[in-house]
Each structure stands twice: as C-alpha cells, then as structure tokens.
C-alpha cells in the first residue's frame, strides 16, 4: 500500500489524467443520452465544455494558474451562451481547491472571486429565460445554495495551504535546531580539547623540567656523591611515571572524545595535592615557602584545578628562568567568597618578562593558559615583575555559593 501511495505522489499528473478520463467518459454517456433533445450546435458546445473541463482536471497541478484562467473562460462562455450545467463542471470545484492550496496568491484570490460571483451570474442568466420569474428570496436562496460548494472548496484549499506552510515552518525550525545542536556540540568538543591541550602543556612543562633539573644534578654528582645521584634518578623515575599516567589519561580522552567512565585514571589534582607538588619542587632543588591562611574547606573542582595548575605553571617557570639561588613563596588564603592565590619569587625578573610577553621559546602560552583558566571560573589574574626583582603572580578565584 505504501508503494502504491509513493507511486501516486511521484506521478501526480498521471493520477489527474486518470480522473480526467473517467470524467470525460461519464460526460460522454450523458451527452449521448441527451443528443436527441438538443440541436447539433448545442451538442458541439457541450462537447467543447467537457473537453476543456477534463483538460483542467488533467493539468491542474502541472499548470494551476493557466487551468484556472481556462476554467474562468469556459464558465463565462457557459453563462454567455446558456450552456446547461454538466458533470464536467465539477472541475471548477477541483481547480478552485487546487489554486487555493497552492502558493500563488493572485490565483487564490481569483478563485475566491470566481466562487462568489460565478453561481450568481449563472443564476441571473438562467432566470432571464424563464417565463415565470421566481421570487427574489427564492432566487437568492438558490444562488446561495449553489455558491456554498465553491466557497467551501476554496476554504478547504486555503486550510490545506496554511497547514502545509505550518508543517514546512516546523520542519525548517527542526532542521535549524539540529544544526545549532551540532554546532554547539562541535564548540563543546573544541573547548574540551583546548582544555586538555592546556592540561598537557602543564603536565609536560612541569614534569619534564623537573626531570631535566634532576638529570643535570645527577650527572654533576655522579662520581662524587653516588647517593645523591641515586636519589635524583629515583626522582626522575617517579616524575616520569606520574607524567606518563597523566598523559595517558588526557590522551585517552582525546582518542575517545568522551570523559572516561572507568575508575582506572587518577582524579584531577586540587588544592590538597599542592603539598605534594611543592615537596616535589623542593626535591628538585627549588626552596619554596608554602603558607595557608584561613580555614580550609571544600572548593568547587574547577577552582581547585585552576589553583593547582597556576601554582604548577608558576613554579615551573621560576625553576626555568629564575636563575641560581632563587627562592619562591606560595600563599593560599581562604576568604568568605573567594580564594586568593599568590606565587612570587626573587629571581631574575628580566627572564620572566620573556615568559610574560611570549618569548621566542613560546613560554608566553603558559601565562595565556593561566588567564584562560582564571577567566573560566570568573576570577582575575595579575602577573608581572616585582619591584624588588623577581616575578609575581596573584589570582583571585571566586567561590560560587552552594558548592
């Protein structure tokens, strides 16, 4: 049944032609039955009307505007020459419905005018030939009765046109929403991958710098202090394993495009892991004074991760660019509605200016990443050289209520 319906939809003109042939055959039978009662001229006029009306039915969807004009001409000829109504006049109802359901507004208005004026004109024409004219009210009633089917055909067609336009609008809106959904998904994926790229930068920059410093120290004391060299190599081994674990986690998310569901990966670092990070940095040879002010309490995960990465990035660049005998201070302050973070050192400020401004080695991306992280949580970041030498990074991270 569905195939038959699809066939009809693919061949609308063929379906209309089939109905036109049936209408023509029915009218031929009616003409043959009445040929004795009419003159040859009257029979010829009726035959032309039938042929024209069948043509209107056959081509109503292929050329609706032209078929409407043809039906108007045929109707006016019927009124002018007094051609009696026949079953072929059903084509007028069909063409009125067709143009009213289409998109041509002039054709729809023309059909409405024809539906309102056609039956009254024909009624007036036939009343002129009657020996005993009807009463006024009887004539109006009969003309109104014949007008109703034509008006209903137009109303039905216009209702179908409105319904089609409504469904087309719904389909367009659904398609637009689907495109917007796809665009938002792509934006979310791009943002997540950018976040992962920042994570990779922090992991690689911090852990590799620790490994390089420890390797240099081990090579320096290998012959004179084997125990110190052994400790440095153990630090390199532990740092490398930690870096590999974090990189596997991040690259696994990049491969699948989704957050991992299993619990085999380590959680995101937070404020509680700052002590381990600073111990690791101290083990690499950088003295760090770590201070916590206020009462520690649970923080939003985004704020914790941001604070951890800022401290990690700042200490990594202090170790890289601070020069010899540099020291650093990390101060974490819990306020009522915000978390204040301060990281500063007493190293060579000129080298840090390369870091802040994006030097030739690309280290400026570290500060850009900090600003992006702080911006994502709605905070503020202030970074620059200290007046007495060294570099200073200050961040204010707001704490959202209810978290």
mmCIF file of C-alpha atoms in Angstrom:
data_model
loop_
_atom_site.group_PDB
_atom_site.id
_atom_site.type_symbol
_atom_site.label_atom_id
_atom_site.label_comp_id
_atom_site.label_asym_id
_atom_site.label_seq_id
_atom_site.Cartn_x
_atom_site.Cartn_y
_atom_site.Cartn_z
ATOM 1 C CA UNK A 1 0.000 0.000 0.000
ATOM 2 C CA UNK A 2 2.826 2.385 0.829
ATOM 3 C CA UNK A 3 4.457 1.682 -2.539
ATOM 4 C CA UNK A 4 1.219 2.500 -4.328
ATOM 5 C CA UNK A 5 0.904 5.724 -2.366
ATOM 6 C CA UNK A 6 4.502 6.658 -3.194
ATOM 7 C CA UNK A 7 3.818 5.928 -6.875
ATOM 8 C CA UNK A 8 0.826 8.281 -6.842
ATOM 9 C CA UNK A 9 2.923 11.010 -5.204
ATOM 10 C CA UNK A 10 5.656 10.637 -7.832
ATOM 11 C CA UNK A 11 3.176 10.807 -10.743
ATOM 12 C CA UNK A 12 0.540 13.439 -9.827
ATOM 13 C CA UNK A 13 -0.215 14.384 -13.438
ATOM 14 C CA UNK A 14 -0.839 10.735 -14.332
ATOM 15 C CA UNK A 15 -3.301 10.400 -11.460
ATOM 16 C CA UNK A 16 -5.110 13.589 -12.515
ATOM 17 C CA UNK A 17 -5.235 12.380 -16.110
ATOM 18 C CA UNK A 18 -6.847 9.141 -14.967
ATOM 19 C CA UNK A 19 -9.606 11.061 -13.180
ATOM 20 C CA UNK A 20 -9.998 13.367 -16.192
ATOM 21 C CA UNK A 21 -10.534 10.339 -18.459
ATOM 22 C CA UNK A 22 -13.192 8.975 -16.094
ATOM 23 C CA UNK A 23 -14.908 12.372 -16.024
ATOM 24 C CA UNK A 24 -14.796 12.565 -19.822
ATOM 25 C CA UNK A 25 -16.320 9.099 -20.179
ATOM 26 C CA UNK A 26 -19.112 9.910 -17.757
ATOM 27 C CA UNK A 27 -19.926 13.129 -19.599
ATOM 28 C CA UNK A 28 -19.870 11.337 -22.967
ATOM 29 C CA UNK A 29 -22.563 8.973 -21.705
ATOM 30 C CA UNK A 30 -24.628 11.951 -20.537
ATOM 31 C CA UNK A 31 -24.252 13.697 -23.936
ATOM 32 C CA UNK A 32 -25.258 10.578 -25.874
ATOM 33 C CA UNK A 33 -28.352 10.164 -23.710
ATOM 34 C CA UNK A 34 -29.479 13.751 -24.394
ATOM 35 C CA UNK A 35 -28.441 14.117 -28.086
ATOM 36 C CA UNK A 36 -31.958 13.669 -29.403
ATOM 37 C CA UNK A 37 -33.311 16.521 -27.355
ATOM 38 C CA UNK A 38 -30.679 19.052 -28.451
ATOM 39 C CA UNK A 39 -29.512 20.576 -31.691
ATOM 40 C CA UNK A 40 -26.141 19.690 -33.189
ATOM 41 C CA UNK A 41 -24.802 23.145 -32.299
ATOM 42 C CA UNK A 42 -25.809 22.788 -28.668
ATOM 43 C CA UNK A 43 -24.259 19.295 -28.566
ATOM 44 C CA UNK A 44 -20.982 20.591 -30.028
ATOM 45 C CA UNK A 45 -20.796 23.392 -27.445
ATOM 46 C CA UNK A 46 -21.387 20.902 -24.641
ATOM 47 C CA UNK A 47 -18.635 18.676 -26.007
ATOM 48 C CA UNK A 48 -16.137 21.572 -26.076
ATOM 49 C CA UNK A 49 -17.023 22.454 -22.490
ATOM 50 C CA UNK A 50 -16.498 18.843 -21.396
ATOM 51 C CA UNK A 51 -13.123 18.603 -23.179
ATOM 52 C CA UNK A 52 -11.934 21.880 -21.662
ATOM 53 C CA UNK A 53 -13.017 20.915 -18.168
ATOM 54 C CA UNK A 54 -11.365 17.491 -18.425
ATOM 55 C CA UNK A 55 -8.173 19.250 -19.526
ATOM 56 C CA UNK A 56 -8.429 21.444 -16.408
ATOM 57 C CA UNK A 57 -8.577 18.350 -14.192
ATOM 58 C CA UNK A 58 -5.692 16.632 -16.003
ATOM 59 C CA UNK A 59 -3.293 19.614 -15.782
ATOM 60 C CA UNK A 60 -4.472 21.219 -12.540
ATOM 61 C CA UNK A 61 -1.214 20.522 -10.671
ATOM 62 C CA UNK A 62 1.110 20.963 -13.627
ATOM 63 C CA UNK A 63 -0.189 24.426 -14.593
ATOM 64 C CA UNK A 64 -2.726 25.547 -11.954
ATOM 65 C CA UNK A 65 -2.758 29.236 -12.932
ATOM 66 C CA UNK A 66 -3.388 28.582 -16.623
ATOM 67 C CA UNK A 67 -6.023 25.959 -15.870
ATOM 68 C CA UNK A 68 -7.795 28.426 -13.570
ATOM 69 C CA UNK A 69 -7.934 31.003 -16.382
ATOM 70 C CA UNK A 70 -9.204 28.328 -18.772
ATOM 71 C CA UNK A 71 -11.991 27.374 -16.359
ATOM 72 C CA UNK A 72 -12.928 31.059 -15.969
ATOM 73 C CA UNK A 73 -13.169 31.454 -19.741
ATOM 74 C CA UNK A 74 -15.254 28.277 -20.067
ATOM 75 C CA UNK A 75 -17.538 29.412 -17.235
ATOM 76 C CA UNK A 76 -18.094 32.810 -18.859
ATOM 77 C CA UNK A 77 -18.906 31.077 -22.175
ATOM 78 C CA UNK A 78 -21.444 28.902 -20.380
ATOM 79 C CA UNK A 79 -23.097 31.987 -18.933
ATOM 80 C CA UNK A 80 -22.993 33.901 -22.234
ATOM 81 C CA UNK A 81 -24.337 31.108 -24.457
ATOM 82 C CA UNK A 82 -26.614 29.458 -21.924
ATOM 83 C CA UNK A 83 -24.859 26.099 -21.889
ATOM 84 C CA UNK A 84 -26.578 23.785 -19.432
ATOM 85 C CA UNK A 85 -24.554 22.575 -16.389
ATOM 86 C CA UNK A 86 -22.994 19.128 -16.708
ATOM 87 C CA UNK A 87 -20.907 16.782 -14.510
ATOM 88 C CA UNK A 88 -17.818 18.302 -16.120
ATOM 89 C CA UNK A 89 -18.442 21.479 -14.126
ATOM 90 C CA UNK A 90 -17.110 19.551 -11.113
ATOM 91 C CA UNK A 91 -13.698 20.556 -12.483
ATOM 92 C CA UNK A 92 -14.390 24.100 -11.275
ATOM 93 C CA UNK A 93 -14.534 22.883 -7.696
ATOM 94 C CA UNK A 94 -11.321 20.936 -8.236
ATOM 95 C CA UNK A 95 -9.377 23.872 -9.717
ATOM 96 C CA UNK A 96 -10.626 26.260 -7.012
ATOM 97 C CA UNK A 97 -9.365 23.872 -4.339
ATOM 98 C CA UNK A 98 -6.064 23.380 -6.201
ATOM 99 C CA UNK A 99 -5.123 27.059 -6.539
ATOM 100 C CA UNK A 100 -6.331 27.860 -3.003
ATOM 101 C CA UNK A 101 -3.990 25.182 -1.624
ATOM 102 C CA UNK A 102 -1.055 26.449 -3.697
ATOM 103 C CA UNK A 103 1.396 29.288 -3.141
ATOM 104 C CA UNK A 104 0.152 31.666 -5.874
ATOM 105 C CA UNK A 105 -1.796 34.364 -4.064
ATOM 106 C CA UNK A 106 -3.238 36.014 -7.191
ATOM 107 C CA UNK A 107 -4.639 32.678 -8.371
ATOM 108 C CA UNK A 108 -6.155 32.012 -4.927
ATOM 109 C CA UNK A 109 -7.848 35.428 -4.851
ATOM 110 C CA UNK A 110 -9.099 35.000 -8.400
ATOM 111 C CA UNK A 111 -10.578 31.622 -7.476
ATOM 112 C CA UNK A 112 -12.334 33.144 -4.453
ATOM 113 C CA UNK A 113 -13.844 35.903 -6.573
ATOM 114 C CA UNK A 114 -14.994 33.314 -9.124
ATOM 115 C CA UNK A 115 -16.503 31.163 -6.372
ATOM 116 C CA UNK A 116 -18.503 34.132 -5.072
ATOM 117 C CA UNK A 117 -19.611 35.590 -8.414
ATOM 118 C CA UNK A 118 -19.879 32.580 -10.728
ATOM 119 C CA UNK A 119 -23.038 30.910 -9.402
ATOM 120 C CA UNK A 120 -24.957 34.219 -9.002
ATOM 121 C CA UNK A 121 -24.100 35.238 -12.597
ATOM 122 C CA UNK A 122 -25.283 31.925 -13.945
ATOM 123 C CA UNK A 123 -28.460 32.166 -11.823
ATOM 124 C CA UNK A 124 -29.260 35.622 -13.196
ATOM 125 C CA UNK A 125 -28.636 34.391 -16.749
ATOM 126 C CA UNK A 126 -30.985 31.419 -16.445
ATOM 127 C CA UNK A 127 -33.660 33.485 -14.662
ATOM 128 C CA UNK A 128 -33.870 35.823 -17.669
ATOM 129 C CA UNK A 129 -35.091 32.981 -19.868
ATOM 130 C CA UNK A 130 -37.860 31.785 -17.581
ATOM 131 C CA UNK A 131 -41.460 32.522 -18.476
ATOM 132 C CA UNK A 132 -42.437 32.903 -14.831
ATOM 133 C CA UNK A 133 -39.658 34.608 -12.890
ATOM 134 C CA UNK A 134 -39.007 33.356 -9.412
ATOM 135 C CA UNK A 135 -39.458 35.444 -6.333
ATOM 136 C CA UNK A 136 -36.490 37.459 -5.133
ATOM 137 C CA UNK A 137 -35.939 35.420 -1.979
ATOM 138 C CA UNK A 138 -36.246 32.121 -3.812
ATOM 139 C CA UNK A 139 -33.701 33.251 -6.370
ATOM 140 C CA UNK A 140 -31.273 34.410 -3.691
ATOM 141 C CA UNK A 141 -31.638 31.156 -1.808
ATOM 142 C CA UNK A 142 -30.932 29.050 -4.894
ATOM 143 C CA UNK A 143 -27.902 31.180 -5.886
ATOM 144 C CA UNK A 144 -26.559 30.988 -2.317
ATOM 145 C CA UNK A 145 -27.063 27.253 -2.292
ATOM 146 C CA UNK A 146 -25.007 26.873 -5.459
ATOM 147 C CA UNK A 147 -22.356 29.271 -4.157
ATOM 148 C CA UNK A 148 -21.692 27.309 -0.952
ATOM 149 C CA UNK A 149 -19.829 24.322 -2.553
ATOM 150 C CA UNK A 150 -17.469 26.644 -4.437
ATOM 151 C CA UNK A 151 -16.703 28.685 -1.325
ATOM 152 C CA UNK A 152 -16.192 25.528 0.717
ATOM 153 C CA UNK A 153 -13.757 24.236 -1.911
ATOM 154 C CA UNK A 154 -11.744 27.449 -1.596
ATOM 155 C CA UNK A 155 -11.835 27.360 2.226
ATOM 156 C CA UNK A 156 -10.667 23.740 2.249
ATOM 157 C CA UNK A 157 -7.821 24.505 -0.157
ATOM 158 C CA UNK A 158 -6.698 27.546 1.822
ATOM 159 C CA UNK A 159 -6.771 25.488 5.020
ATOM 160 C CA UNK A 160 -4.544 22.874 3.375
ATOM 161 C CA UNK A 161 -2.170 25.632 2.230
ATOM 162 C CA UNK A 162 -1.970 27.009 5.765
ATOM 163 C CA UNK A 163 -1.347 23.551 7.195
ATOM 164 C CA UNK A 164 1.415 22.873 4.664
ATOM 165 C CA UNK A 165 3.072 26.199 5.447
ATOM 166 C CA UNK A 166 2.867 25.416 9.167
ATOM 167 C CA UNK A 167 4.469 21.998 8.748
ATOM 168 C CA UNK A 168 7.142 23.440 6.456
ATOM 169 C CA UNK A 169 7.918 26.036 9.120
ATOM 170 C CA UNK A 170 8.145 23.323 11.765
ATOM 171 C CA UNK A 171 10.477 21.259 9.592
ATOM 172 C CA UNK A 172 12.659 24.290 8.924
ATOM 173 C CA UNK A 173 12.795 25.084 12.634
ATOM 174 C CA UNK A 174 13.660 21.476 13.474
ATOM 175 C CA UNK A 175 16.424 21.478 10.855
ATOM 176 C CA UNK A 176 17.761 24.776 12.209
ATOM 177 C CA UNK A 177 17.718 23.479 15.781
ATOM 178 C CA UNK A 178 19.520 20.334 14.668
ATOM 179 C CA UNK A 179 22.219 22.413 13.000
ATOM 180 C CA UNK A 180 22.522 24.594 16.100
ATOM 181 C CA UNK A 181 22.776 21.472 18.241
ATOM 182 C CA UNK A 182 25.543 20.099 16.033
ATOM 183 C CA UNK A 183 27.349 23.447 16.119
ATOM 184 C CA UNK A 184 27.116 23.606 19.902
ATOM 185 C CA UNK A 185 28.405 20.045 20.133
ATOM 186 C CA UNK A 186 31.389 20.915 17.945
ATOM 187 C CA UNK A 187 32.069 24.026 20.033
ATOM 188 C CA UNK A 188 31.891 21.966 23.233
ATOM 189 C CA UNK A 189 34.273 19.361 21.789
ATOM 190 C CA UNK A 190 36.699 22.083 20.669
ATOM 191 C CA UNK A 191 36.580 23.723 24.105
ATOM 192 C CA UNK A 192 37.182 20.382 25.818
ATOM 193 C CA UNK A 193 40.131 19.621 23.558
ATOM 194 C CA UNK A 194 41.559 23.074 24.220
ATOM 195 C CA UNK A 195 41.263 22.383 27.947
ATOM 196 C CA UNK A 196 43.015 19.048 27.506
ATOM 197 C CA UNK A 197 45.755 20.769 25.476
ATOM 198 C CA UNK A 198 46.329 23.154 28.397
ATOM 199 C CA UNK A 199 46.441 20.175 30.744
ATOM 200 C CA UNK A 200 49.068 18.517 28.541
ATOM 201 C CA UNK A 201 51.101 21.716 28.480
ATOM 202 C CA UNK A 202 51.088 21.921 32.274
ATOM 203 C CA UNK A 203 51.934 18.244 32.726
ATOM 204 C CA UNK A 204 54.761 18.186 30.195
ATOM 205 C CA UNK A 205 56.248 21.571 31.142
ATOM 206 C CA UNK A 206 56.331 20.808 34.866
ATOM 207 C CA UNK A 207 57.403 17.177 34.908
ATOM 208 C CA UNK A 208 59.938 17.394 32.099
ATOM 209 C CA UNK A 209 61.582 20.432 33.694
ATOM 210 C CA UNK A 210 61.863 18.510 36.975
ATOM 211 C CA UNK A 211 63.410 15.554 35.168
ATOM 212 C CA UNK A 212 65.901 17.799 33.350
ATOM 213 C CA UNK A 213 66.992 19.506 36.552
ATOM 214 C CA UNK A 214 67.380 16.178 38.378
ATOM 215 C CA UNK A 215 69.268 14.651 35.451
ATOM 216 C CA UNK A 216 71.694 17.577 35.389
ATOM 217 C CA UNK A 217 72.218 17.268 39.151
ATOM 218 C CA UNK A 218 72.736 13.510 38.918
ATOM 219 C CA UNK A 219 75.317 13.933 36.178
ATOM 220 C CA UNK A 220 77.116 16.564 38.249
ATOM 221 C CA UNK A 221 77.407 14.485 41.453
ATOM 222 C CA UNK A 222 77.569 11.014 39.878
ATOM 223 C CA UNK A 223 81.258 10.460 40.732
ATOM 224 C CA UNK A 224 81.498 12.470 43.949
ATOM 225 C CA UNK A 225 78.161 11.664 45.658
ATOM 226 C CA UNK A 226 76.622 8.440 44.296
ATOM 227 C CA UNK A 227 73.826 8.502 46.887
ATOM 228 C CA UNK A 228 72.630 11.931 45.766
ATOM 229 C CA UNK A 229 72.805 10.771 42.162
ATOM 230 C CA UNK A 230 70.726 7.715 43.074
ATOM 231 C CA UNK A 231 68.077 9.912 44.742
ATOM 232 C CA UNK A 232 67.986 12.176 41.695
ATOM 233 C CA UNK A 233 67.463 9.179 39.411
ATOM 234 C CA UNK A 234 64.653 7.911 41.647
ATOM 235 C CA UNK A 235 63.029 11.350 41.480
ATOM 236 C CA UNK A 236 63.331 11.270 37.681
ATOM 237 C CA UNK A 237 61.733 7.822 37.602
ATOM 238 C CA UNK A 238 58.808 8.825 39.831
ATOM 239 C CA UNK A 239 58.232 12.084 37.975
ATOM 240 C CA UNK A 240 58.291 10.259 34.629
ATOM 241 C CA UNK A 241 55.727 7.707 35.803
ATOM 242 C CA UNK A 242 53.468 10.475 37.072
ATOM 243 C CA UNK A 243 53.758 12.353 33.781
ATOM 244 C CA UNK A 244 53.002 9.214 31.786
ATOM 245 C CA UNK A 245 49.940 8.451 33.911
ATOM 246 C CA UNK A 246 48.501 11.938 33.418
ATOM 247 C CA UNK A 247 49.328 11.939 29.706
ATOM 248 C CA UNK A 248 47.642 8.549 29.232
ATOM 249 C CA UNK A 249 44.536 9.899 30.920
ATOM 250 C CA UNK A 250 44.399 13.037 28.791
ATOM 251 C CA UNK A 251 45.278 11.346 25.512
ATOM 252 C CA UNK A 252 42.702 8.650 26.249
ATOM 253 C CA UNK A 253 40.040 11.355 26.421
ATOM 254 C CA UNK A 254 41.304 12.798 23.132
ATOM 255 C CA UNK A 255 41.080 9.388 21.448
ATOM 256 C CA UNK A 256 37.525 8.630 22.510
ATOM 257 C CA UNK A 257 36.214 12.198 22.557
ATOM 258 C CA UNK A 258 34.446 11.420 25.843
ATOM 259 C CA UNK A 259 35.221 11.514 29.509
ATOM 260 C CA UNK A 260 36.471 8.135 30.794
ATOM 261 C CA UNK A 261 33.843 6.151 32.656
ATOM 262 C CA UNK A 262 36.096 3.660 34.359
ATOM 263 C CA UNK A 263 37.913 4.493 37.547
ATOM 264 C CA UNK A 264 41.388 3.485 36.428
ATOM 265 C CA UNK A 265 42.539 7.076 35.810
ATOM 266 C CA UNK A 266 43.716 9.357 38.587
ATOM 267 C CA UNK A 267 41.363 12.216 39.539
ATOM 268 C CA UNK A 268 42.057 15.830 38.653
ATOM 269 C CA UNK A 269 44.565 17.432 41.038
ATOM 270 C CA UNK A 270 43.312 20.018 43.504
ATOM 271 C CA UNK A 271 44.359 22.143 46.450
ATOM 272 C CA UNK A 272 45.057 19.080 48.618
ATOM 273 C CA UNK A 273 47.737 17.968 46.147
ATOM 274 C CA UNK A 274 49.603 21.292 46.373
ATOM 275 C CA UNK A 275 51.678 19.999 49.270
ATOM 276 C CA UNK A 276 52.866 17.028 47.191
ATOM 277 C CA UNK A 277 53.620 19.320 44.267
ATOM 278 C CA UNK A 278 55.684 21.669 46.427
ATOM 279 C CA UNK A 279 57.556 18.743 48.006
ATOM 280 C CA UNK A 280 58.396 17.575 44.516
ATOM 281 C CA UNK A 281 59.647 21.034 43.559
ATOM 282 C CA UNK A 282 61.707 21.249 46.741
ATOM 283 C CA UNK A 283 63.215 17.884 45.899
ATOM 284 C CA UNK A 284 64.244 19.304 42.539
ATOM 285 C CA UNK A 285 66.293 21.996 44.319
ATOM 286 C CA UNK A 286 63.929 24.996 44.485
ATOM 287 C CA UNK A 287 63.239 26.293 48.022
ATOM 288 C CA UNK A 288 59.530 27.046 48.374
ATOM 289 C CA UNK A 289 57.777 28.620 51.353
ATOM 290 C CA UNK A 290 54.179 27.344 51.404
ATOM 291 C CA UNK A 291 51.621 29.170 53.569
ATOM 292 C CA UNK A 292 47.891 28.633 54.042
ATOM 293 C CA UNK A 293 45.716 31.326 55.623
ATOM 294 C CA UNK A 294 42.094 30.955 56.640
ATOM 295 C CA UNK A 295 40.086 27.818 57.297
ATOM 296 C CA UNK A 296 40.438 25.202 54.547
ATOM 297 C CA UNK A 297 37.107 23.907 53.219
ATOM 298 C CA UNK A 298 35.775 22.033 50.198
ATOM 299 C CA UNK A 299 36.020 24.042 46.984
ATOM 300 C CA UNK A 300 34.495 23.682 43.529
ATOM 301 C CA UNK A 301 36.526 21.252 41.433
ATOM 302 C CA UNK A 302 37.119 23.873 38.740
ATOM 303 C CA UNK A 303 38.596 26.282 41.306
ATOM 304 C CA UNK A 304 40.793 23.573 42.810
ATOM 305 C CA UNK A 305 42.150 22.513 39.425
ATOM 306 C CA UNK A 306 42.756 26.141 38.426
ATOM 307 C CA UNK A 307 44.673 26.877 41.641
ATOM 308 C CA UNK A 308 46.798 23.740 41.252
ATOM 309 C CA UNK A 309 47.691 24.479 37.614
ATOM 310 C CA UNK A 310 48.585 28.116 38.364
ATOM 311 C CA UNK A 311 50.982 27.095 41.123
ATOM 312 C CA UNK A 312 52.434 24.332 38.955
ATOM 313 C CA UNK A 313 52.998 26.650 35.990
ATOM 314 C CA UNK A 314 54.425 29.453 38.136
ATOM 315 C CA UNK A 315 56.931 27.207 39.957
ATOM 316 C CA UNK A 316 57.938 25.531 36.702
ATOM 317 C CA UNK A 317 58.822 28.870 35.144
ATOM 318 C CA UNK A 318 60.560 30.029 38.327
ATOM 319 C CA UNK A 319 62.792 26.980 38.147
ATOM 320 C CA UNK A 320 63.446 27.541 34.429
ATOM 321 C CA UNK A 321 64.020 31.313 34.371
ATOM 322 C CA UNK A 322 64.679 32.416 37.940
ATOM 323 C CA UNK A 323 68.395 31.790 37.798
ATOM 324 C CA UNK A 324 70.643 30.385 40.549
ATOM 325 C CA UNK A 325 69.808 30.696 44.245
ATOM 326 C CA UNK A 326 66.215 31.602 43.538
ATOM 327 C CA UNK A 327 63.502 31.048 46.131
ATOM 328 C CA UNK A 328 59.714 31.073 45.832
ATOM 329 C CA UNK A 329 56.720 31.716 48.063
ATOM 330 C CA UNK A 330 53.248 30.234 47.646
ATOM 331 C CA UNK A 331 50.467 31.686 49.749
ATOM 332 C CA UNK A 332 46.904 30.323 49.714
ATOM 333 C CA UNK A 333 44.245 32.390 51.502
ATOM 334 C CA UNK A 334 40.664 31.220 52.100
ATOM 335 C CA UNK A 335 38.217 34.150 52.145
ATOM 336 C CA UNK A 336 34.442 34.141 52.639
ATOM 337 C CA UNK A 337 33.594 34.296 48.939
ATOM 338 C CA UNK A 338 36.926 33.836 47.171
ATOM 339 C CA UNK A 339 40.245 32.054 47.177
ATOM 340 C CA UNK A 340 43.334 34.295 46.974
ATOM 341 C CA UNK A 341 46.483 32.783 45.466
ATOM 342 C CA UNK A 342 49.923 34.406 45.443
ATOM 343 C CA UNK A 343 53.086 32.942 43.887
ATOM 344 C CA UNK A 344 56.247 35.056 43.799
ATOM 345 C CA UNK A 345 59.986 34.562 43.607
ATOM 346 C CA UNK A 346 63.183 36.609 43.970
ATOM 347 C CA UNK A 347 64.830 35.537 40.736
ATOM 348 C CA UNK A 348 65.787 37.408 37.602
ATOM 349 C CA UNK A 349 62.807 39.469 36.531
ATOM 350 C CA UNK A 350 64.113 40.091 33.006
ATOM 351 C CA UNK A 351 63.914 36.411 32.155
ATOM 352 C CA UNK A 352 60.371 36.318 33.493
ATOM 353 C CA UNK A 353 59.409 39.157 31.185
ATOM 354 C CA UNK A 354 60.038 36.766 28.278
ATOM 355 C CA UNK A 355 57.645 34.357 29.953
ATOM 356 C CA UNK A 356 55.010 37.041 30.473
ATOM 357 C CA UNK A 357 55.295 38.514 26.983
ATOM 358 C CA UNK A 358 55.635 35.319 24.993
ATOM 359 C CA UNK A 359 59.334 34.914 24.288
ATOM 360 C CA UNK A 360 60.983 33.088 21.434
ATOM 361 C CA UNK A 361 60.668 29.720 23.128
ATOM 362 C CA UNK A 362 56.881 30.000 23.264
ATOM 363 C CA UNK A 363 56.679 30.281 27.033
ATOM 364 C CA UNK A 364 54.096 33.049 26.760
ATOM 365 C CA UNK A 365 51.466 30.364 26.259
ATOM 366 C CA UNK A 366 51.813 29.490 29.955
ATOM 367 C CA UNK A 367 50.540 32.884 31.078
ATOM 368 C CA UNK A 368 47.846 32.842 28.405
ATOM 369 C CA UNK A 369 46.719 29.467 29.727
ATOM 370 C CA UNK A 370 46.607 30.880 33.267
ATOM 371 C CA UNK A 371 44.412 33.770 32.192
ATOM 372 C CA UNK A 372 42.069 31.429 30.338
ATOM 373 C CA UNK A 373 41.743 29.144 33.356
ATOM 374 C CA UNK A 374 41.066 32.047 35.708
ATOM 375 C CA UNK A 375 38.578 33.546 33.251
ATOM 376 C CA UNK A 376 36.677 30.264 33.037
ATOM 377 C CA UNK A 377 35.931 30.399 36.777
ATOM 378 C CA UNK A 378 35.143 34.132 36.716
ATOM 379 C CA UNK A 379 38.295 35.262 38.531
ATOM 380 C CA UNK A 380 41.079 37.757 37.897
ATOM 381 C CA UNK A 381 44.830 37.366 37.375
ATOM 382 C CA UNK A 382 47.653 39.850 37.872
ATOM 383 C CA UNK A 383 51.134 38.864 36.706
ATOM 384 C CA UNK A 384 54.337 40.849 36.275
ATOM 385 C CA UNK A 385 57.831 41.598 37.625
ATOM 386 C CA UNK A 386 58.199 42.518 41.281
ATOM 387 C CA UNK A 387 59.573 45.978 42.147
ATOM 388 C CA UNK A 388 62.496 44.476 44.076
ATOM 389 C CA UNK A 389 63.278 41.809 41.478
ATOM 390 C CA UNK A 390 61.722 38.514 40.602
ATOM 391 C CA UNK A 391 58.216 37.737 39.370
ATOM 392 C CA UNK A 392 54.806 37.813 40.993
ATOM 393 C CA UNK A 393 51.516 36.090 40.084
ATOM 394 C CA UNK A 394 48.344 36.939 42.003
ATOM 395 C CA UNK A 395 44.988 35.304 41.318
ATOM 396 C CA UNK A 396 41.543 35.800 42.843
ATOM 397 C CA UNK A 397 39.188 32.844 42.328
ATOM 398 C CA UNK A 398 35.543 33.423 43.318
ATOM 399 C CA UNK A 399 33.716 30.641 45.145
ATOM 400 C CA UNK A 400 30.179 30.060 43.898
ATOM 401 C CA UNK A 401 27.578 29.651 46.577
ATOM 402 C CA UNK A 402 26.115 26.242 47.154
ATOM 403 C CA UNK A 403 29.178 24.297 46.053
#
